[in-house]
Amino acid sequence: MTTPITSFRDLELPAPLLSALAEVGYETPSPIQAACIPHLLAGRDLLGEAQTGTGKTAAFALPALARLDLANFRPQVLVLTPTRELAIQVAEAFQKYAHHLPGFHVLPLYGGQSMVVQLRQLKRGAHVIVGTPGRIMDHLERGSLVLDGLSTLVLDEADEMLRMGFIDDVEWILEHTPAERQTALFSATMPEAIRRVAHRHLREPQEVKIRAATATVAAIRQRYWQVRGVDKLDALTRILEVEDDFDAAIVFVRTKTATVELAERLEARGYAAAALNGDMTQGLREQVIERLKNGSLDIVVATDVAARGIDVPRVSHVINYDIPYDTEAYVHRIGRTGRAGRQGTAILFVAPRETRMLKSIERATRQPIEAIALPTREAVAGRRVAQFRQQIVDTLEKEDLAFFMDVINGVEEEEGFKAHEIAAALAFLATRDRPLQIEETGRGWDVATAPQSAGRAERPPRERRDEAPARRHAFSDGQLTRYRIEVGREHGVSPKEIVGAIANEGGIEGRYIGQIHLFDDYSTVELPKALPAELLGLLKRVRVRQRPLAIRELGAAEAEALPERRRPTGGFKERAAGGERPPRKWEGGQERPRAKPSGERHGAPKPHAGKPVKRFRKD
Ligand code: ADP
Ligand code: MG
């Protein structure tokens, strides 16, 4: 028996990589990393079979980085990925692990991004290129990408590239790169066609196979609900209301239309939800993922292809709203949660005639999936009461209430009511949109009520939330610029509330709302340049956390002078085309918003399905 590898140090990775790993918080190598890194460091070809979430990116990125010649700016490593999302994620991972490699440069190249931008970036040079097969082929044919100096080629998610029809392109690329290169092929499954590619293009590959039942899959609690009586949407909202550890969810449906419809219906119920599907432009999809990361969205309703490879650690739940077509898709789906060592929950909706699929999923994952009952009305109501109480306590602890005490004292003295009677009336008013007592209705009982925001302007009590706001502003394409609003961290505001207020009260779609930065007593938000005066006037009066936004556009000098400096985000058109944008992180100036659907939340901006883009064959 060999002693198990316990640290990255044992893998003999260079010191700058070890420091970067310590910073990202990886303690030990995952099994696939422990198995692959020594082979790849030694320059051998490799055939790796492992499910999603097992840490394949670092398994190939770390040895590739270890072997780089930083003084040479010609591409030395090429990673092929099936989708743009994955290309971006893999590029981000390289960047992260290379944090202490001075001058390191990685370049993602994928379809849908401007050629002009890519050509410029290619001229500048990069050590590592990560791209989708179609676009890489384009560049090789044009001569804009020269791979004479390539030493390592990685095929990531080879089975997915096969499924998407890229395998001929992949072989073409393999044939047009130096024969003496090192090649690593990673795949969740090993269909015959992939084996054939491996035989043709890999030299005596080391085979590494990690069985499906890995620690990451084990960290996912799997449950199912037998669809019966209540419709799926009601079931979903009930479940989300009572889940203890809910932070964010990806909800899987089968069709693109269903992503948009369900996201809209969730939004109408007060959830910060958006659709993610293959019809949306790359820029929009990136924005959705970014907003899920930074907490301005809690629920993304996605199709399998669009959500593939998403790695957002705060995703606590995967909901299989529509059952997947096969067990493999199921494993890929649930792999979106339980990321980075966290606990995740997967919930599967199973219609009576889908019971056989449930059984085969259990067989494939070698884990029983636990049946759950829908939360009862009492459970949901109980949860709402608990959240409401918590809100009261938080407000008492955090807010300066002197003025309000005076108002209440006045009511007490002049109207002759006791403080607890007044409090009850206020509790009634505060929870009108999301009642603590849930009533029976014709179709069982109704949880279709949106959480009310503390900052929302008064709305008539019986207004139906399912109706879209009357006005929706559209902007012709252009730049986003920063505006200042007079509510900040001191007032207890969250970015989500700001997005919600601007989207709902101003009727501005979420895609026109860019980054939000919180400062002590004000914040900045990116919106289209030169908003119409009428809209600006409206937004000035919108109240968040009891404070009028008093919004105004910042001059260039003023924006420059803000305490934090960043590169300006491009216009939304450019971004939709996937312009060069640094990966957006949760920055120091911002506060992490709370993500529960609680009583103090705004509905989110409308999801938006962008123009169809051509997919599959040529990305
Ligand atoms: P795969 O490509 O196999 O689906 P990823 O490379 O995307 O998996 O990694 C899945 C998640 O696990 C990522 O969030 C990544 O940051 C995290 N991760 C990878 N390796 C480790 C490690 N050794 N320790 C902790 N987290 C890790
Ligand atoms: Mg991967």
XYZ file of C-alpha atoms and ligand atoms in Angstrom:
647
model
C 0.000 0.000 0.000
C 1.219 3.436 -0.800
C 0.751 6.173 1.692
C -2.012 8.499 0.620
C -0.927 11.892 -0.631
C -1.751 14.448 1.963
C -0.526 17.734 0.561
C 0.215 19.591 -2.635
C 3.775 19.894 -1.365
C 4.171 16.130 -1.785
C 3.276 16.591 -5.442
C 6.362 18.719 -5.881
C 4.635 21.752 -7.245
C 6.698 24.954 -7.370
C 6.489 27.359 -4.435
C 4.511 30.135 -6.207
C 1.768 27.637 -7.014
C 1.735 26.336 -3.455
C 1.251 29.850 -2.113
C -1.602 30.479 -4.550
C -3.264 27.215 -3.487
C -2.919 28.187 0.144
C -4.587 31.490 -0.676
C -7.533 29.926 -2.481
C -7.879 27.619 0.489
C -7.289 24.198 -1.006
C -6.009 21.972 1.759
C -5.382 18.684 0.034
C -5.372 17.560 -3.562
C -8.537 15.836 -4.717
C -8.115 12.200 -5.838
C -7.963 13.090 -9.531
C -5.392 15.777 -8.780
C -3.260 13.447 -6.706
C -3.401 10.848 -9.471
C -2.830 13.102 -12.477
C -0.412 15.784 -11.359
C 2.696 13.538 -11.088
C 2.146 12.085 -14.582
C 1.536 15.457 -16.152
C 4.532 17.005 -14.384
C 6.629 14.200 -15.825
C 5.427 15.114 -19.306
C 3.362 11.993 -19.927
C 0.121 11.863 -21.912
C -2.953 11.168 -19.856
C -6.478 9.863 -20.211
C -8.522 10.967 -17.200
C -12.015 9.795 -16.450
C -13.803 11.565 -13.639
C -17.179 13.091 -12.958
C -17.815 16.798 -12.697
C -16.854 18.467 -9.493
C -13.850 16.242 -8.881
C -11.336 19.043 -9.455
C -10.141 18.300 -12.975
C -9.267 21.912 -13.761
C -6.506 22.105 -11.157
C -5.437 18.576 -12.104
C -4.298 19.860 -15.500
C -3.766 23.565 -14.786
C -1.254 23.136 -11.963
C 1.219 20.910 -13.820
C 0.783 23.010 -16.965
C 1.686 26.128 -14.994
C 4.589 24.355 -13.340
C 6.088 23.592 -16.744
C 5.610 27.031 -18.315
C 8.431 29.179 -19.570
C 7.196 32.603 -18.488
C 9.790 34.425 -20.569
C 8.225 33.030 -23.721
C 4.982 34.727 -24.704
C 4.030 32.317 -27.440
C 1.209 29.930 -26.494
C 2.592 26.892 -24.734
C -0.632 25.419 -23.414
C -3.968 25.040 -25.191
C -7.103 23.896 -23.386
C -10.167 23.005 -25.448
C -13.541 23.200 -23.706
C -17.020 22.524 -25.067
C -18.617 25.824 -24.009
C -17.708 29.450 -23.562
C -18.742 29.354 -19.928
C -16.216 26.628 -19.300
C -13.550 28.432 -21.288
C -14.007 31.452 -19.066
C -14.033 29.400 -15.886
C -10.938 27.470 -16.816
C -9.167 30.717 -17.745
C -10.177 32.198 -14.402
C -8.850 29.133 -12.614
C -5.487 29.450 -14.394
C -5.362 33.094 -13.408
C -6.082 32.222 -9.809
C -3.457 29.494 -9.551
C -0.914 31.701 -11.375
C -1.360 34.575 -8.978
C 2.311 34.478 -7.998
C 3.706 33.878 -11.473
C 4.840 37.321 -12.616
C 3.774 38.280 -16.119
C 1.583 35.226 -16.588
C -1.065 35.654 -19.232
C -4.034 33.438 -20.114
C -6.414 34.196 -22.965
C -9.894 32.751 -23.390
C -11.086 32.550 -27.014
C -14.632 31.633 -27.854
C -17.279 32.283 -30.423
C -19.590 35.213 -29.984
C -16.739 37.395 -28.768
C -15.503 40.157 -31.034
C -12.825 39.019 -33.482
C -11.175 42.424 -33.399
C -10.706 42.169 -29.647
C -9.388 38.631 -29.925
C -6.934 39.477 -32.678
C -5.577 42.353 -30.607
C -5.211 40.104 -27.575
C -3.503 37.423 -29.607
C -0.982 39.964 -30.879
C -0.071 40.771 -27.311
C 0.719 37.109 -26.676
C -0.346 34.644 -23.993
C 1.158 31.647 -22.269
C -2.080 29.716 -22.096
C -5.024 29.729 -24.498
C -8.391 28.352 -23.436
C -11.014 28.088 -26.103
C -13.890 26.387 -27.796
C -12.962 24.215 -30.784
C -14.739 26.257 -33.464
C -13.084 29.528 -32.596
C -9.651 27.979 -32.102
C -9.946 26.407 -35.553
C -10.897 29.787 -37.022
C -7.813 31.388 -35.571
C -5.534 28.573 -36.683
C -6.901 28.824 -40.202
C -6.460 32.591 -40.279
C -2.969 32.262 -38.930
C -3.810 34.561 -36.033
C -3.059 31.745 -33.610
C 0.260 29.996 -34.106
C 0.864 26.899 -32.046
C 4.376 25.985 -33.157
C 5.606 26.388 -29.617
C 2.784 24.399 -28.039
C 3.975 21.954 -25.418
C 0.702 20.831 -23.801
C -2.794 20.328 -25.139
C -5.733 19.563 -22.832
C -9.143 18.334 -23.958
C -11.542 19.164 -21.135
C -14.948 17.467 -21.034
C -14.205 15.492 -24.177
C -17.504 13.591 -24.040
C -19.385 16.852 -24.048
C -17.428 18.072 -27.055
C -18.410 14.829 -28.746
C -22.054 15.310 -27.810
C -22.035 18.824 -29.169
C -20.587 17.699 -32.464
C -17.129 19.214 -32.002
C -15.142 16.033 -32.274
C -14.073 16.559 -35.904
C -12.889 20.048 -35.063
C -11.005 18.658 -32.088
C -9.257 16.088 -34.265
C -8.432 18.742 -36.813
C -6.805 20.817 -34.085
C -4.911 17.779 -32.792
C -3.565 17.251 -36.292
C -2.471 20.877 -36.579
C -0.410 21.102 -33.427
C 3.155 19.890 -32.895
C 3.281 16.104 -32.721
C 5.724 16.147 -29.804
C 3.246 17.960 -27.556
C 1.941 16.438 -24.364
C -1.781 15.644 -24.500
C -4.245 15.186 -21.660
C -7.824 14.157 -22.308
C -10.451 14.498 -19.579
C -13.937 13.152 -19.782
C -16.738 12.272 -17.393
C -17.459 9.152 -19.442
C -15.417 7.185 -21.975
C -17.599 6.439 -24.968
C -15.970 4.490 -27.806
C -15.543 7.566 -30.008
C -13.463 9.260 -27.319
C -11.331 6.155 -26.837
C -10.653 6.186 -30.576
C -9.510 9.801 -30.457
C -7.273 8.923 -27.513
C -5.733 5.985 -29.349
C -5.055 8.052 -32.425
C -3.622 11.120 -30.766
C -2.241 10.214 -27.342
C 1.092 8.517 -26.842
C 1.001 5.659 -24.345
C -1.384 7.576 -22.142
C -1.523 6.952 -18.414
C -5.089 6.088 -17.546
C -6.603 7.587 -14.448
C -10.118 6.745 -13.480
C -11.968 8.162 -10.501
C -15.229 6.448 -9.792
C -18.420 8.451 -9.746
C -18.945 8.159 -6.006
C -16.472 10.846 -5.019
C -16.407 13.016 -1.944
C -17.985 15.831 -3.895
C -21.008 13.779 -4.875
C -21.232 12.456 -1.336
C -21.455 16.044 -0.111
C -24.764 16.370 -1.920
C -27.890 15.441 -0.111
C -30.275 13.955 -2.653
C -34.010 14.028 -2.211
C -37.043 13.680 -4.405
C -40.646 14.746 -4.306
C -43.290 12.657 -5.987
C -45.335 15.149 -7.998
C -48.882 14.876 -6.793
C -51.789 17.205 -6.104
C -49.970 20.510 -5.994
C -48.424 22.017 -9.102
C -44.668 22.037 -9.367
C -44.285 25.771 -8.963
C -46.219 25.799 -5.706
C -44.197 22.840 -4.544
C -40.971 24.625 -5.378
C -41.834 27.820 -3.528
C -42.995 25.897 -0.492
C -39.810 23.882 -0.397
C -37.624 26.962 -0.807
C -39.452 28.749 1.980
C -38.579 26.188 4.593
C -35.137 25.026 3.475
C -32.740 25.733 6.289
C -29.567 26.242 4.383
C -30.923 27.895 1.267
C -28.554 30.370 -0.303
C -28.992 30.070 -4.069
C -30.475 27.536 -6.466
C -30.181 26.360 -10.015
C -33.512 25.046 -11.238
C -33.317 22.733 -14.247
C -36.058 22.560 -16.852
C -36.110 20.925 -20.243
C -36.774 23.744 -22.651
C -35.573 27.257 -23.289
C -39.123 28.566 -23.137
C -39.591 26.924 -19.773
C -36.527 28.728 -18.404
C -38.038 32.103 -19.226
C -41.555 31.223 -18.114
C -40.538 29.733 -14.805
C -38.068 32.529 -14.053
C -40.823 35.065 -14.646
C -43.259 33.230 -12.436
C -40.696 32.975 -9.653
C -39.957 36.650 -9.993
C -43.625 37.415 -9.769
C -43.519 35.658 -6.428
C -40.734 37.835 -5.218
C -37.722 35.672 -5.894
C -34.657 37.165 -7.503
C -34.720 34.777 -10.437
C -33.493 34.784 -14.036
C -33.362 32.439 -16.999
C -30.202 30.944 -18.466
C -30.494 29.291 -21.844
C -28.758 28.766 -25.138
C -30.787 31.457 -26.873
C -29.239 34.169 -24.759
C -26.145 35.934 -25.959
C -22.900 35.080 -24.308
C -22.800 38.463 -22.624
C -26.194 37.987 -21.055
C -25.353 34.522 -19.855
C -22.180 35.767 -18.252
C -24.127 38.512 -16.567
C -26.615 36.044 -15.151
C -23.835 33.905 -13.702
C -22.096 36.962 -12.339
C -25.279 38.136 -10.670
C -25.784 34.706 -9.184
C -22.234 34.891 -7.846
C -22.571 38.339 -6.372
C -25.933 37.704 -4.772
C -28.151 39.935 -6.858
C -29.822 36.742 -8.112
C -30.793 33.749 -5.998
C -32.362 31.467 -8.551
C -31.252 30.662 -12.051
C -33.623 28.612 -14.177
C -31.515 26.790 -16.728
C -31.337 24.164 -19.395
C -28.691 21.434 -19.145
C -26.422 22.837 -21.810
C -26.531 26.429 -20.585
C -25.733 25.459 -16.990
C -23.013 23.009 -17.742
C -19.833 23.590 -15.839
C -21.166 26.510 -13.806
C -19.115 26.807 -10.671
C -20.719 29.131 -8.175
C -19.957 27.987 -4.649
C -23.010 29.666 -3.110
C -25.386 27.406 -5.048
C -26.834 25.467 -2.131
C -29.620 23.771 -4.082
C -30.112 22.116 -7.403
C -33.758 21.574 -8.261
C -34.540 19.068 -10.992
C -37.864 20.692 -11.795
C -38.113 18.578 -14.929
C -36.450 15.210 -14.624
C -33.269 14.865 -16.737
C -33.183 12.681 -19.833
C -30.465 10.419 -18.517
C -28.504 9.647 -15.409
C -25.438 11.394 -16.738
C -27.276 14.664 -17.097
C -28.478 14.198 -13.530
C -24.948 13.833 -12.234
C -23.847 16.916 -14.165
C -26.788 18.892 -12.847
C -26.335 18.076 -9.189
C -22.624 18.746 -9.545
C -23.535 22.466 -9.691
C -24.002 22.336 -5.922
C -21.756 21.009 -3.182
C -18.922 22.998 -4.778
C -15.651 23.806 -3.093
C -16.231 21.436 -0.237
C -19.609 22.850 0.781
C -22.725 20.888 1.535
C -25.275 20.885 -1.270
C -28.836 19.694 -1.691
C -30.386 18.234 -4.810
C -34.133 17.904 -5.128
C -35.750 15.958 -7.927
C -39.398 16.271 -8.970
C -40.623 12.888 -10.131
C -43.956 12.453 -11.891
C -45.612 9.045 -11.465
C -44.550 7.825 -14.897
C -40.965 8.909 -14.264
C -40.355 6.491 -11.418
C -38.167 4.276 -13.574
C -35.753 7.125 -14.237
C -35.551 7.702 -10.487
C -34.550 4.077 -10.024
C -31.857 4.221 -12.664
C -30.453 7.424 -11.197
C -30.206 5.701 -7.823
C -28.413 2.791 -9.445
C -26.019 5.032 -11.349
C -25.072 7.162 -8.375
C -25.126 4.163 -6.027
C -27.012 6.241 -3.550
C -30.580 6.049 -2.398
C -32.546 9.223 -2.982
C -34.728 10.118 -0.057
C -38.437 10.822 -0.580
C -39.725 14.048 0.919
C -43.180 15.343 1.667
C -44.110 18.918 0.884
C -43.851 21.291 3.799
C -47.205 21.761 5.453
C -48.987 25.057 5.655
C -48.071 25.227 9.328
C -44.407 24.696 8.545
C -44.343 27.505 5.996
C -46.304 29.825 8.258
C -44.033 28.935 11.167
C -40.992 29.773 9.131
C -42.430 33.111 8.111
C -43.208 33.993 11.716
C -39.677 33.069 12.741
C -38.176 35.201 9.982
C -40.422 38.096 10.837
C -39.430 37.916 14.485
C -35.799 37.861 13.483
C -36.330 40.947 11.368
C -37.882 42.770 14.295
C -34.988 41.866 16.564
C -32.433 42.860 13.919
C -34.132 46.190 13.387
C -34.246 46.891 17.109
C -30.567 46.099 17.391
C -29.292 47.874 14.322
C -31.449 50.865 13.571
C -31.742 54.195 15.285
C -35.437 54.221 16.116
C -35.718 57.363 18.260
C -37.886 59.183 15.766
C -40.222 56.203 15.378
C -40.481 55.801 19.146
C -41.754 59.357 19.273
C -44.339 58.642 16.608
C -45.531 55.552 18.480
C -45.589 57.377 21.806
C -47.786 59.927 20.121
C -50.211 57.249 18.926
C -50.203 55.672 22.373
C -50.994 58.914 24.183
C -53.282 60.568 21.726
C -55.209 57.604 20.330
C -55.349 55.635 23.552
C -53.834 52.351 22.290
C -51.271 50.224 24.044
C -47.864 49.727 22.478
C -48.483 46.017 21.773
C -51.738 46.830 20.029
C -49.975 49.343 17.834
C -47.213 46.821 17.189
C -49.811 44.268 16.067
C -51.271 46.745 13.592
C -47.804 47.458 12.246
C -47.044 43.752 12.000
C -50.206 43.341 9.970
C -49.175 46.147 7.635
C -45.624 44.916 7.319
C -46.626 41.389 6.381
C -49.558 42.155 4.143
C -47.711 41.031 1.050
C -46.413 37.903 2.665
C -48.975 36.922 5.269
C -47.929 35.085 8.389
C -51.277 33.329 8.450
C -51.581 31.366 5.251
C -55.132 30.985 4.064
C -56.714 28.014 2.406
C -57.715 28.827 -1.141
C -59.557 26.909 -3.821
C -56.409 25.147 -4.953
C -55.104 24.050 -1.587
C -53.416 27.010 -0.023
C -51.620 29.907 -1.434
C -47.993 30.754 -0.951
C -47.919 32.863 -4.084
C -46.973 35.981 -2.244
C -43.918 38.038 -2.747
C -41.605 38.933 0.081
C -42.060 42.639 0.723
C -39.114 44.918 0.741
C -38.446 47.297 3.551
C -37.536 49.897 0.976
C -40.429 49.454 -1.368
C -42.689 52.423 -1.819
C -46.218 51.809 -0.598
C -48.262 49.822 -3.002
C -51.984 49.226 -2.988
C -52.700 46.206 -0.808
C -54.374 43.901 -3.269
C -52.232 44.458 -6.294
C -51.419 41.209 -8.034
C -47.727 40.571 -8.167
C -48.083 38.229 -11.083
C -48.628 41.196 -13.344
C -45.545 42.667 -14.906
C -44.891 46.315 -14.134
C -46.735 48.561 -16.547
C -43.731 50.512 -17.779
C -40.589 48.888 -19.015
C -37.818 51.065 -20.247
C -35.710 49.953 -23.117
C -32.463 51.615 -24.078
C -30.723 51.554 -27.345
C -27.294 50.039 -26.974
C -24.717 52.210 -25.343
C -22.439 52.751 -22.408
C -23.172 52.114 -18.799
C -22.008 54.820 -16.485
C -21.943 55.317 -12.727
C -24.656 57.075 -10.818
C -24.607 58.044 -7.174
C -27.503 57.234 -4.862
C -27.885 58.474 -1.327
C -28.272 55.227 0.495
C -25.319 53.248 1.713
C -24.015 50.595 3.988
C -24.812 52.623 7.101
C -28.469 52.483 6.188
C -28.346 48.726 6.025
C -28.968 48.512 2.300
C -27.965 45.519 0.175
C -27.075 45.557 -3.534
C -30.080 43.369 -4.140
C -32.451 45.949 -2.711
C -30.966 48.611 -4.934
C -31.328 46.448 -8.027
C -34.863 45.576 -6.992
C -35.888 49.173 -6.390
C -34.427 50.432 -9.645
C -35.856 47.516 -11.622
C -39.284 47.569 -10.051
C -39.912 51.231 -9.377
C -37.992 52.539 -12.363
C -39.060 49.756 -14.726
C -35.454 49.270 -15.830
C -34.570 45.748 -16.893
C -31.844 44.051 -14.935
C -29.579 43.797 -17.934
C -29.222 47.567 -17.906
C -28.141 47.572 -14.270
C -24.408 47.045 -13.846
C -22.149 46.928 -10.836
C -23.188 48.276 -7.489
C -20.720 49.538 -4.944
C -21.728 50.288 -1.383
C -20.003 53.026 0.559
C -20.727 54.255 4.075
C -23.519 56.710 3.384
C -24.006 56.420 -0.354
C -23.590 53.897 -3.142
C -22.916 53.880 -6.838
C -24.754 51.946 -9.476
C -24.063 51.549 -13.171
C -26.942 52.459 -15.477
C -27.233 53.547 -19.092
C -25.676 56.946 -19.777
C -27.979 59.967 -19.882
C -31.181 58.471 -18.502
C -34.268 60.364 -19.701
C -35.127 63.268 -17.377
C -38.535 61.845 -16.587
C -37.073 58.528 -15.498
C -34.341 60.241 -13.536
C -36.972 62.315 -11.755
C -38.876 59.176 -10.884
C -35.776 57.400 -9.616
C -34.756 60.389 -7.501
C -37.925 59.949 -5.473
C -37.743 56.173 -5.114
C -37.101 55.279 -1.493
C -34.861 52.496 -0.298
C -34.458 51.959 3.425
C -36.686 55.007 3.920
C -34.296 57.236 1.997
C -34.972 58.869 -1.354
C -32.322 57.735 -3.816
C -31.700 61.307 -5.068
C -29.905 59.658 -7.933
C -27.481 61.619 -10.126
C -25.014 60.774 -12.823
C -21.384 61.067 -11.775
C -19.018 63.106 -13.877
C -15.904 61.341 -15.108
C -13.684 63.167 -12.623
C -16.000 62.397 -9.760
C -16.156 58.705 -10.663
C -12.359 58.672 -10.909
C -12.074 60.168 -7.446
C -14.127 57.459 -5.743
C -12.260 55.582 -3.017
C -12.058 52.394 -5.049
C -10.875 52.416 -8.627
C -11.708 49.913 -11.219
C -11.605 49.673 -14.928
C -14.874 50.943 -16.295
C -17.250 48.271 -17.428
C -17.948 48.488 -21.123
C -21.306 49.266 -22.598
C -23.920 46.588 -22.400
C -23.705 45.975 -26.121
C -19.989 45.364 -25.888
C -20.474 43.200 -22.905
C -23.121 41.203 -24.680
C -20.491 40.509 -27.284
C -18.266 39.230 -24.485
C -15.733 42.047 -24.571
C -12.585 41.840 -22.540
C -13.719 42.223 -19.037
C -11.807 41.258 -15.953
C -13.527 38.568 -13.921
C -15.789 40.399 -11.554
C -15.335 39.596 -7.948
C -17.125 40.611 -4.864
C -15.087 43.631 -4.085
C -14.047 45.067 -0.769
C -16.366 48.020 -1.045
C -19.383 45.796 -1.227
C -21.339 43.989 1.324
C -22.418 40.460 0.753
C -26.191 40.547 0.535
C -28.299 38.115 2.415
C -29.784 35.679 0.022
C -32.804 34.220 1.721
C -36.207 35.035 0.378
C -36.977 36.974 3.503
C -39.387 39.742 4.196
C -36.967 42.464 3.240
C -36.371 41.677 -0.331
C -37.145 43.146 -3.646
C -38.214 41.159 -6.599
C -35.428 40.966 -9.118
C -35.232 42.494 -12.525
C -36.873 40.688 -15.387
C -34.954 37.868 -16.923
C -34.200 38.465 -20.485
C -33.799 36.132 -23.370
C -31.437 37.685 -25.825
C -31.138 37.248 -29.520
C -30.695 33.651 -30.624
C -27.100 32.772 -31.271
C -25.957 29.977 -33.482
C -24.871 27.074 -31.365
C -23.521 23.586 -31.659
C -21.429 22.823 -34.757
C -19.456 26.026 -34.910
C -19.714 27.832 -31.620
P -14.470 19.484 -12.531
O -13.750 20.166 -13.653
O -13.956 18.121 -12.245
O -15.946 19.521 -12.686
P -13.589 21.745 -11.051
O -12.182 21.775 -11.485
O -14.521 22.711 -11.686
O -14.173 20.279 -11.211
O -13.581 21.905 -9.462
C -14.778 21.861 -8.709
C -14.705 22.770 -7.495
O -13.795 22.234 -6.533
C -14.180 24.160 -7.794
O -14.950 25.076 -7.034
C -12.759 24.153 -7.332
O -12.329 25.446 -6.950
C -12.833 23.203 -6.159
N -11.584 22.482 -5.929
C -10.795 21.893 -6.856
N -9.743 21.282 -6.275
C -9.876 21.493 -4.949
C -9.093 21.117 -3.807
N -7.982 20.408 -3.931
N -9.535 21.520 -2.606
C -10.669 22.243 -2.477
N -11.444 22.631 -3.498
C -11.062 22.270 -4.729
Mg -14.296 20.926 -15.410
